[in-house]
Amino acid sequence: MNKSILAAASCLLLTGALAYSGAPGMSVLSALGDAVSTMSEKFDHAAAASTMSERDRHAVAPSAELANKSAHATLPIHDMQAAAWSKPYHFGFKKSKNGVLPSIAEEGFQPLMEKHGAVFLGDTAMKELYLTFDNGYEKDGLTGKILDVLKEKQVPAIFFITGHYVKTEPELVKRMTTEGHLVGNHSWSHPDMSTLPQEKVKQELADVKKAVADLTGVQKMDYLRPPRGIFSDSMLAASAAEGYRNIFWSIAYRDWDTSAQRGADYAYQNVTTQLHPGAVILLHAVSRDNAQALGRIIDEAHKQGYTFKSLDQMGKRTYR
């Protein structure tokens, strides 16, 4: 505390002396002397305050708060608003464990998600699950195998695809829609959209939607997953203005690294130990482990009394 006070005192002392020396008949030295006397009183007061009890500090807190607000009042309001508008957030959550529901309460962005109606968790009073897959590119025909399992088990899902995926895997995209699954937007070029101008965000989304519509005839595209889970107030607002609901997740694990696959049992354990009512499950379709474990994951979820629903059937969103 004393170092901070001395630093502030030094700055004020020098500034005050220079200011006073501009007065008629006053030298820098005499001004410095007056400033020293004044700052001595201020320092004594600050030093005394540093020895206050915790209760006393709370008593003077309003004055400190006002001083802090005054110090920031000189910053341009529009600059602060612009910074908050485009501030990037990386989605994260506290995982479900031992029956305790997942939470985003400590992540700092819950109010923002509620404001824009973004989803991370469905109705926690219902034993319903939502399967979601991210498809940035295709790997070893794994998406076809995933579709085979979903068809066999009669389970709906949504596939969030990029522009690259639409261009390189048209037959798989058509199969997704013909077999009753939803296709969601994962952006055209997979950029960090949190700091993009809103018009650029809208263009990224429009390009995917048009490509899918031209390919499949399906005009409707209501759901978006921001690339890498990075978002901002501006990005959420821009996508909502285009009719999208942002879909995050409440179950996930490190499955996207194709060079670090650890086997079907690993995928099975990571997903089934996190199951909870209203769960939005994020899986990457490039994961061999996911493709091999998916059937067992679905069977175990059914055994625990869960049913799989389409995002179109989600009746309630939960924020916690």
mmCIF file of C-alpha atoms in Angstrom:
data_model
loop_
_atom_site.group_PDB
_atom_site.id
_atom_site.type_symbol
_atom_site.label_atom_id
_atom_site.label_comp_id
_atom_site.label_asym_id
_atom_site.label_seq_id
_atom_site.Cartn_x
_atom_site.Cartn_y
_atom_site.Cartn_z
ATOM 1 C CA MET A 1 0.000 0.000 0.000
ATOM 2 C CA ASN A 2 2.787 2.508 0.958
ATOM 3 C CA LYS A 3 4.579 2.002 -2.381
ATOM 4 C CA SER A 4 1.387 2.760 -4.277
ATOM 5 C CA ILE A 5 0.756 5.873 -2.205
ATOM 6 C CA LEU A 6 4.331 7.106 -2.649
ATOM 7 C CA ALA A 7 4.158 6.569 -6.411
ATOM 8 C CA ALA A 8 0.917 8.504 -6.638
ATOM 9 C CA ALA A 9 2.296 11.191 -4.339
ATOM 10 C CA SER A 10 5.403 11.605 -6.482
ATOM 11 C CA CYS A 11 3.352 12.103 -9.628
ATOM 12 C CA LEU A 12 1.038 14.591 -7.958
ATOM 13 C CA LEU A 13 3.984 16.383 -6.343
ATOM 14 C CA LEU A 14 5.809 16.950 -9.597
ATOM 15 C CA THR A 15 2.663 17.950 -11.443
ATOM 16 C CA GLY A 16 1.626 20.322 -8.698
ATOM 17 C CA ALA A 17 5.038 21.958 -8.497
ATOM 18 C CA LEU A 18 5.193 22.598 -12.199
ATOM 19 C CA ALA A 19 1.687 24.001 -12.156
ATOM 20 C CA TYR A 20 2.361 26.314 -9.214
ATOM 21 C CA SER A 21 5.604 27.589 -10.718
ATOM 22 C CA GLY A 22 3.576 29.205 -13.464
ATOM 23 C CA ALA A 23 2.057 31.606 -10.946
ATOM 24 C CA PRO A 24 3.495 35.166 -10.811
ATOM 25 C CA GLY A 25 6.537 35.467 -8.567
ATOM 26 C CA MET A 26 6.686 31.779 -7.720
ATOM 27 C CA SER A 27 9.745 29.693 -8.525
ATOM 28 C CA VAL A 28 9.781 25.964 -9.053
ATOM 29 C CA LEU A 29 11.582 25.496 -5.729
ATOM 30 C CA SER A 30 9.064 27.494 -3.730
ATOM 31 C CA ALA A 31 6.224 25.722 -5.484
ATOM 32 C CA LEU A 32 7.894 22.449 -4.683
ATOM 33 C CA GLY A 33 8.060 23.361 -1.020
ATOM 34 C CA ASP A 34 4.355 24.151 -0.869
ATOM 35 C CA ALA A 35 3.549 20.960 -2.719
ATOM 36 C CA VAL A 36 5.658 18.924 -0.288
ATOM 37 C CA SER A 37 3.728 20.350 2.640
ATOM 38 C CA THR A 38 0.406 19.580 0.982
ATOM 39 C CA MET A 39 1.412 16.087 -0.052
ATOM 40 C CA SER A 40 2.741 15.356 3.430
ATOM 41 C CA GLU A 41 -0.740 15.885 4.788
ATOM 42 C CA LYS A 42 -2.222 13.683 2.061
ATOM 43 C CA PHE A 43 0.318 10.952 2.710
ATOM 44 C CA ASP A 44 -0.339 10.983 6.461
ATOM 45 C CA HIS A 45 -4.052 10.571 5.733
ATOM 46 C CA ALA A 46 -3.434 7.720 3.290
ATOM 47 C CA ALA A 47 -1.050 5.984 5.674
ATOM 48 C CA ALA A 48 -3.624 6.160 8.419
ATOM 49 C CA ALA A 49 -6.239 4.733 6.081
ATOM 50 C CA SER A 50 -3.939 1.794 5.288
ATOM 51 C CA THR A 51 -4.054 0.739 8.945
ATOM 52 C CA MET A 52 -7.845 0.845 9.150
ATOM 53 C CA SER A 53 -9.731 -2.239 10.175
ATOM 54 C CA GLU A 54 -11.557 -4.203 7.451
ATOM 55 C CA ARG A 55 -14.831 -2.779 8.692
ATOM 56 C CA ASP A 56 -13.471 0.780 8.380
ATOM 57 C CA ARG A 57 -12.308 0.129 4.839
ATOM 58 C CA HIS A 58 -15.820 -0.916 3.881
ATOM 59 C CA ALA A 59 -17.072 2.339 5.360
ATOM 60 C CA VAL A 60 -14.920 4.460 3.022
ATOM 61 C CA ALA A 61 -15.439 2.245 -0.035
ATOM 62 C CA PRO A 62 -18.133 4.460 -1.624
ATOM 63 C CA SER A 63 -15.685 7.374 -1.845
ATOM 64 C CA ALA A 64 -13.075 5.151 -3.472
ATOM 65 C CA GLU A 65 -15.667 3.905 -5.923
ATOM 66 C CA LEU A 66 -16.627 7.454 -6.864
ATOM 67 C CA ALA A 67 -12.983 8.358 -7.364
ATOM 68 C CA ASN A 68 -12.510 5.349 -9.614
ATOM 69 C CA LYS A 69 -15.551 6.278 -11.692
ATOM 70 C CA SER A 70 -14.270 9.819 -11.985
ATOM 71 C CA ALA A 71 -10.906 8.576 -13.236
ATOM 72 C CA HIS A 72 -12.591 6.543 -15.965
ATOM 73 C CA ALA A 73 -14.978 9.311 -16.923
ATOM 74 C CA THR A 74 -12.317 10.849 -19.140
ATOM 75 C CA LEU A 75 -12.271 7.769 -21.426
ATOM 76 C CA PRO A 76 -14.470 8.097 -24.521
ATOM 77 C CA ILE A 77 -17.753 6.334 -23.819
ATOM 78 C CA HIS A 78 -18.040 5.020 -27.352
ATOM 79 C CA ASP A 79 -14.588 3.409 -27.111
ATOM 80 C CA MET A 80 -15.566 1.508 -23.972
ATOM 81 C CA GLN A 81 -18.851 0.431 -25.542
ATOM 82 C CA ALA A 82 -17.101 -0.721 -28.707
ATOM 83 C CA ALA A 83 -14.607 -2.754 -26.694
ATOM 84 C CA ALA A 84 -17.384 -4.494 -24.757
ATOM 85 C CA TRP A 85 -19.394 -5.048 -27.961
ATOM 86 C CA SER A 86 -16.573 -6.993 -29.626
ATOM 87 C CA LYS A 87 -14.949 -8.530 -26.533
ATOM 88 C CA PRO A 88 -14.207 -12.181 -27.353
ATOM 89 C CA TYR A 89 -15.392 -14.971 -25.077
ATOM 90 C CA HIS A 90 -14.197 -18.565 -25.305
ATOM 91 C CA PHE A 91 -17.017 -20.891 -24.344
ATOM 92 C CA GLY A 92 -16.288 -23.094 -21.376
ATOM 93 C CA PHE A 93 -18.291 -24.736 -18.631
ATOM 94 C CA LYS A 94 -18.006 -26.673 -15.408
ATOM 95 C CA LYS A 95 -18.632 -30.291 -16.326
ATOM 96 C CA SER A 96 -21.371 -32.444 -14.883
ATOM 97 C CA LYS A 97 -20.031 -34.788 -12.251
ATOM 98 C CA ASN A 98 -21.643 -37.226 -9.812
ATOM 99 C CA GLY A 99 -25.121 -36.085 -10.754
ATOM 100 C CA VAL A 100 -24.392 -32.364 -10.393
ATOM 101 C CA LEU A 101 -25.534 -30.418 -13.442
ATOM 102 C CA PRO A 102 -22.997 -28.487 -15.539
ATOM 103 C CA SER A 103 -22.675 -24.748 -15.047
ATOM 104 C CA ILE A 104 -21.532 -21.598 -16.835
ATOM 105 C CA ALA A 105 -22.231 -19.371 -13.829
ATOM 106 C CA GLU A 106 -18.535 -18.687 -13.206
ATOM 107 C CA GLU A 107 -17.520 -18.117 -16.834
ATOM 108 C CA GLY A 108 -18.535 -14.455 -17.067
ATOM 109 C CA PHE A 109 -20.772 -14.690 -20.131
ATOM 110 C CA GLN A 110 -24.040 -16.168 -18.842
ATOM 111 C CA PRO A 111 -25.968 -12.837 -19.049
ATOM 112 C CA LEU A 112 -24.795 -12.408 -22.636
ATOM 113 C CA MET A 113 -26.024 -15.867 -23.611
ATOM 114 C CA GLU A 114 -29.379 -15.274 -21.964
ATOM 115 C CA LYS A 115 -29.678 -11.903 -23.702
ATOM 116 C CA HIS A 116 -29.332 -13.506 -27.135
ATOM 117 C CA GLY A 117 -31.097 -16.796 -26.377
ATOM 118 C CA ALA A 118 -27.987 -18.925 -26.951
ATOM 119 C CA VAL A 119 -28.194 -22.577 -25.893
ATOM 120 C CA PHE A 120 -25.863 -24.660 -23.797
ATOM 121 C CA LEU A 121 -28.370 -26.755 -21.852
ATOM 122 C CA GLY A 122 -31.954 -27.853 -22.447
ATOM 123 C CA ASP A 123 -34.709 -28.626 -19.963
ATOM 124 C CA THR A 124 -33.042 -30.184 -16.928
ATOM 125 C CA ALA A 125 -36.383 -31.563 -15.754
ATOM 126 C CA MET A 126 -36.504 -33.849 -18.797
ATOM 127 C CA LYS A 127 -34.252 -36.833 -19.514
ATOM 128 C CA GLU A 128 -33.615 -35.652 -23.046
ATOM 129 C CA LEU A 129 -30.323 -35.506 -24.952
ATOM 130 C CA TYR A 130 -29.305 -33.595 -28.083
ATOM 131 C CA LEU A 131 -26.583 -35.026 -30.310
ATOM 132 C CA THR A 132 -24.553 -32.431 -32.210
ATOM 133 C CA PHE A 133 -21.592 -32.984 -34.522
ATOM 134 C CA ASP A 134 -19.038 -30.501 -35.835
ATOM 135 C CA ASN A 135 -17.961 -31.188 -39.425
ATOM 136 C CA GLY A 136 -15.186 -28.930 -40.631
ATOM 137 C CA TYR A 137 -13.731 -31.576 -42.929
ATOM 138 C CA GLU A 138 -14.094 -35.299 -43.610
ATOM 139 C CA LYS A 139 -11.770 -37.960 -42.212
ATOM 140 C CA ASP A 140 -11.606 -41.611 -43.328
ATOM 141 C CA GLY A 141 -15.314 -41.864 -44.103
ATOM 142 C CA LEU A 142 -16.224 -41.500 -40.427
ATOM 143 C CA THR A 143 -19.305 -39.335 -40.984
ATOM 144 C CA GLY A 144 -20.819 -42.081 -43.131
ATOM 145 C CA LYS A 145 -20.261 -44.561 -40.302
ATOM 146 C CA ILE A 146 -21.838 -42.138 -37.832
ATOM 147 C CA LEU A 147 -24.865 -41.773 -40.099
ATOM 148 C CA ASP A 148 -25.122 -45.568 -40.305
ATOM 149 C CA VAL A 149 -25.301 -45.822 -36.502
ATOM 150 C CA LEU A 150 -27.851 -43.022 -36.216
ATOM 151 C CA LYS A 151 -30.019 -44.718 -38.832
ATOM 152 C CA GLU A 152 -29.784 -48.085 -37.095
ATOM 153 C CA LYS A 153 -30.627 -46.614 -33.685
ATOM 154 C CA GLN A 154 -33.249 -44.206 -35.071
ATOM 155 C CA VAL A 155 -31.624 -41.237 -33.333
ATOM 156 C CA PRO A 156 -31.733 -37.654 -34.665
ATOM 157 C CA ALA A 157 -28.740 -35.330 -34.719
ATOM 158 C CA ILE A 158 -27.527 -32.036 -36.116
ATOM 159 C CA PHE A 159 -24.348 -31.590 -38.151
ATOM 160 C CA PHE A 160 -22.693 -28.171 -38.083
ATOM 161 C CA ILE A 161 -20.856 -27.810 -41.376
ATOM 162 C CA THR A 162 -18.455 -25.340 -42.972
ATOM 163 C CA GLY A 163 -18.195 -24.066 -46.518
ATOM 164 C CA HIS A 164 -15.297 -26.444 -47.111
ATOM 165 C CA TYR A 165 -17.454 -29.384 -46.072
ATOM 166 C CA VAL A 166 -20.314 -28.425 -48.378
ATOM 167 C CA LYS A 167 -17.929 -28.154 -51.321
ATOM 168 C CA THR A 168 -15.981 -31.355 -50.687
ATOM 169 C CA GLU A 169 -18.678 -33.679 -49.288
ATOM 170 C CA PRO A 170 -21.925 -32.892 -51.127
ATOM 171 C CA GLU A 171 -23.219 -36.474 -51.000
ATOM 172 C CA LEU A 172 -22.816 -36.683 -47.240
ATOM 173 C CA VAL A 173 -24.605 -33.358 -46.782
ATOM 174 C CA LYS A 174 -27.491 -34.602 -48.914
ATOM 175 C CA ARG A 175 -27.597 -37.821 -46.922
ATOM 176 C CA MET A 176 -27.816 -35.877 -43.656
ATOM 177 C CA THR A 177 -30.944 -34.090 -44.810
ATOM 178 C CA THR A 178 -32.627 -37.037 -46.547
ATOM 179 C CA GLU A 179 -32.229 -39.164 -43.413
ATOM 180 C CA GLY A 180 -33.977 -36.542 -41.304
ATOM 181 C CA HIS A 181 -31.085 -34.815 -39.576
ATOM 182 C CA LEU A 182 -30.625 -31.081 -39.208
ATOM 183 C CA VAL A 183 -27.772 -29.254 -40.878
ATOM 184 C CA GLY A 184 -26.430 -26.288 -38.933
ATOM 185 C CA ASN A 185 -24.122 -23.421 -39.807
ATOM 186 C CA HIS A 186 -20.476 -23.565 -38.737
ATOM 187 C CA SER A 187 -19.466 -20.561 -40.911
ATOM 188 C CA TRP A 188 -18.017 -20.581 -44.407
ATOM 189 C CA SER A 189 -14.296 -20.269 -43.605
ATOM 190 C CA HIS A 190 -14.194 -21.185 -39.879
ATOM 191 C CA PRO A 191 -12.824 -17.812 -38.673
ATOM 192 C CA ASP A 192 -12.874 -16.264 -35.229
ATOM 193 C CA MET A 193 -16.122 -14.360 -35.732
ATOM 194 C CA SER A 194 -16.053 -12.545 -32.396
ATOM 195 C CA THR A 195 -14.259 -9.487 -33.772
ATOM 196 C CA LEU A 196 -15.514 -9.568 -37.361
ATOM 197 C CA PRO A 197 -17.698 -6.682 -38.558
ATOM 198 C CA GLN A 198 -21.329 -7.693 -38.402
ATOM 199 C CA GLU A 199 -21.712 -7.615 -42.183
ATOM 200 C CA LYS A 200 -18.828 -10.068 -42.506
ATOM 201 C CA VAL A 201 -20.438 -12.367 -39.937
ATOM 202 C CA LYS A 202 -23.681 -12.285 -41.885
ATOM 203 C CA GLN A 203 -21.857 -13.058 -45.136
ATOM 204 C CA GLU A 204 -20.092 -16.058 -43.578
ATOM 205 C CA LEU A 205 -23.477 -17.443 -42.572
ATOM 206 C CA ALA A 206 -25.307 -16.558 -45.774
ATOM 207 C CA ASP A 207 -22.744 -18.359 -47.939
ATOM 208 C CA VAL A 208 -23.192 -21.648 -46.073
ATOM 209 C CA LYS A 209 -26.969 -21.394 -46.023
ATOM 210 C CA LYS A 210 -27.144 -20.719 -49.763
ATOM 211 C CA ALA A 211 -24.741 -23.541 -50.615
ATOM 212 C CA VAL A 212 -26.760 -26.046 -48.568
ATOM 213 C CA ALA A 213 -30.048 -24.817 -50.031
ATOM 214 C CA ASP A 214 -28.700 -25.077 -53.582
ATOM 215 C CA LEU A 215 -27.407 -28.581 -52.884
ATOM 216 C CA THR A 216 -30.281 -30.090 -50.902
ATOM 217 C CA GLY A 217 -33.278 -27.864 -51.519
ATOM 218 C CA VAL A 218 -33.573 -27.292 -47.764
ATOM 219 C CA GLN A 219 -34.031 -23.563 -47.250
ATOM 220 C CA LYS A 220 -34.330 -23.625 -43.465
ATOM 221 C CA MET A 221 -31.197 -23.204 -41.347
ATOM 222 C CA ASP A 222 -31.872 -22.026 -37.811
ATOM 223 C CA TYR A 223 -28.836 -23.062 -35.780
ATOM 224 C CA LEU A 224 -25.259 -21.859 -35.601
ATOM 225 C CA ARG A 225 -22.192 -23.076 -33.773
ATOM 226 C CA PRO A 226 -19.469 -20.405 -33.624
ATOM 227 C CA PRO A 227 -16.103 -21.763 -34.779
ATOM 228 C CA ARG A 228 -13.990 -22.904 -31.815
ATOM 229 C CA GLY A 229 -16.726 -21.678 -29.493
ATOM 230 C CA ILE A 230 -15.474 -18.083 -29.679
ATOM 231 C CA PHE A 231 -18.130 -15.379 -29.613
ATOM 232 C CA SER A 232 -18.908 -11.785 -28.680
ATOM 233 C CA ASP A 233 -21.940 -9.606 -28.063
ATOM 234 C CA SER A 234 -21.624 -8.250 -31.599
ATOM 235 C CA MET A 235 -21.360 -11.693 -33.172
ATOM 236 C CA LEU A 236 -24.338 -13.088 -31.238
ATOM 237 C CA ALA A 237 -26.416 -10.045 -32.174
ATOM 238 C CA ALA A 238 -25.492 -10.269 -35.862
ATOM 239 C CA SER A 239 -26.350 -13.960 -36.096
ATOM 240 C CA ALA A 240 -29.586 -13.523 -34.149
ATOM 241 C CA ALA A 241 -30.587 -10.771 -36.577
ATOM 242 C CA GLU A 242 -30.241 -13.358 -39.364
ATOM 243 C CA GLY A 243 -32.566 -15.751 -37.539
ATOM 244 C CA TYR A 244 -29.976 -18.038 -35.947
ATOM 245 C CA ARG A 245 -29.869 -19.502 -32.471
ATOM 246 C CA ASN A 246 -26.340 -20.161 -31.255
ATOM 247 C CA ILE A 247 -25.786 -23.684 -29.973
ATOM 248 C CA PHE A 248 -23.013 -24.387 -27.504
ATOM 249 C CA TRP A 249 -22.773 -27.581 -25.408
ATOM 250 C CA SER A 250 -22.877 -29.142 -21.950
ATOM 251 C CA ILE A 251 -20.995 -32.366 -22.713
ATOM 252 C CA ALA A 252 -17.667 -32.440 -24.527
ATOM 253 C CA TYR A 253 -14.173 -33.822 -24.298
ATOM 254 C CA ARG A 254 -10.916 -33.487 -26.227
ATOM 255 C CA ASP A 255 -11.893 -35.498 -29.305
ATOM 256 C CA TRP A 256 -10.879 -33.250 -32.211
ATOM 257 C CA ASP A 257 -7.192 -34.147 -32.337
ATOM 258 C CA THR A 258 -7.007 -36.949 -34.896
ATOM 259 C CA SER A 259 -3.408 -37.700 -33.940
ATOM 260 C CA ALA A 260 -4.322 -38.340 -30.302
ATOM 261 C CA GLN A 261 -7.209 -40.794 -30.470
ATOM 262 C CA ARG A 262 -7.309 -43.096 -27.445
ATOM 263 C CA GLY A 263 -9.843 -45.748 -28.351
ATOM 264 C CA ALA A 264 -13.597 -46.277 -28.307
ATOM 265 C CA ASP A 265 -13.649 -47.050 -24.581
ATOM 266 C CA TYR A 266 -12.137 -43.644 -23.855
ATOM 267 C CA ALA A 267 -14.859 -41.886 -25.858
ATOM 268 C CA TYR A 268 -17.566 -44.009 -24.260
ATOM 269 C CA GLN A 269 -16.402 -43.252 -20.716
ATOM 270 C CA ASN A 270 -15.980 -39.524 -21.348
ATOM 271 C CA VAL A 271 -19.488 -39.114 -22.718
ATOM 272 C CA THR A 272 -21.514 -41.499 -20.558
ATOM 273 C CA THR A 273 -20.035 -40.285 -17.266
ATOM 274 C CA GLN A 274 -21.212 -36.769 -18.099
ATOM 275 C CA LEU A 275 -24.797 -37.609 -19.082
ATOM 276 C CA HIS A 276 -27.405 -35.347 -17.508
ATOM 277 C CA PRO A 277 -30.944 -34.160 -18.295
ATOM 278 C CA GLY A 278 -31.123 -31.621 -21.116
ATOM 279 C CA ALA A 279 -27.564 -32.310 -22.268
ATOM 280 C CA VAL A 280 -26.283 -30.892 -25.542
ATOM 281 C CA ILE A 281 -23.543 -33.307 -26.587
ATOM 282 C CA LEU A 282 -20.709 -32.012 -28.766
ATOM 283 C CA LEU A 283 -18.822 -34.614 -30.799
ATOM 284 C CA HIS A 284 -16.386 -34.079 -33.662
ATOM 285 C CA ALA A 285 -17.073 -36.291 -36.658
ATOM 286 C CA VAL A 286 -13.348 -36.600 -37.455
ATOM 287 C CA SER A 287 -12.853 -38.676 -34.298
ATOM 288 C CA ARG A 288 -12.442 -42.384 -34.943
ATOM 289 C CA ASP A 289 -13.130 -42.992 -31.250
ATOM 290 C CA ASN A 290 -16.503 -41.269 -31.508
ATOM 291 C CA ALA A 291 -17.550 -43.224 -34.587
ATOM 292 C CA GLN A 292 -16.644 -46.528 -32.934
ATOM 293 C CA ALA A 293 -18.247 -45.707 -29.571
ATOM 294 C CA LEU A 294 -21.429 -43.979 -30.756
ATOM 295 C CA GLY A 295 -23.638 -47.082 -30.805
ATOM 296 C CA ARG A 296 -22.632 -48.038 -27.264
ATOM 297 C CA ILE A 297 -23.112 -44.451 -26.058
ATOM 298 C CA ILE A 298 -26.652 -44.408 -27.444
ATOM 299 C CA ASP A 299 -27.456 -47.800 -25.916
ATOM 300 C CA GLU A 300 -26.153 -46.741 -22.488
ATOM 301 C CA ALA A 301 -28.138 -43.500 -22.610
ATOM 302 C CA HIS A 302 -31.304 -45.452 -23.414
ATOM 303 C CA LYS A 303 -30.505 -47.843 -20.571
ATOM 304 C CA GLN A 304 -30.331 -44.867 -18.199
ATOM 305 C CA GLY A 305 -33.773 -43.730 -19.336
ATOM 306 C CA TYR A 306 -32.755 -40.972 -21.755
ATOM 307 C CA THR A 307 -34.286 -40.217 -25.141
ATOM 308 C CA PHE A 308 -32.592 -38.368 -27.988
ATOM 309 C CA LYS A 309 -34.337 -35.334 -29.439
ATOM 310 C CA SER A 310 -33.818 -32.961 -32.343
ATOM 311 C CA LEU A 311 -32.940 -29.357 -31.468
ATOM 312 C CA ASP A 312 -36.259 -28.407 -33.049
ATOM 313 C CA GLN A 313 -37.904 -30.291 -30.173
ATOM 314 C CA MET A 314 -36.116 -28.423 -27.381
ATOM 315 C CA GLY A 315 -38.863 -26.832 -25.341
ATOM 316 C CA LYS A 316 -36.862 -25.004 -22.708
ATOM 317 C CA ARG A 317 -33.376 -23.597 -22.285
ATOM 318 C CA THR A 318 -31.600 -23.643 -18.936
ATOM 319 C CA TYR A 319 -28.969 -21.180 -17.722
ATOM 320 C CA ARG A 320 -27.033 -21.916 -14.565
#
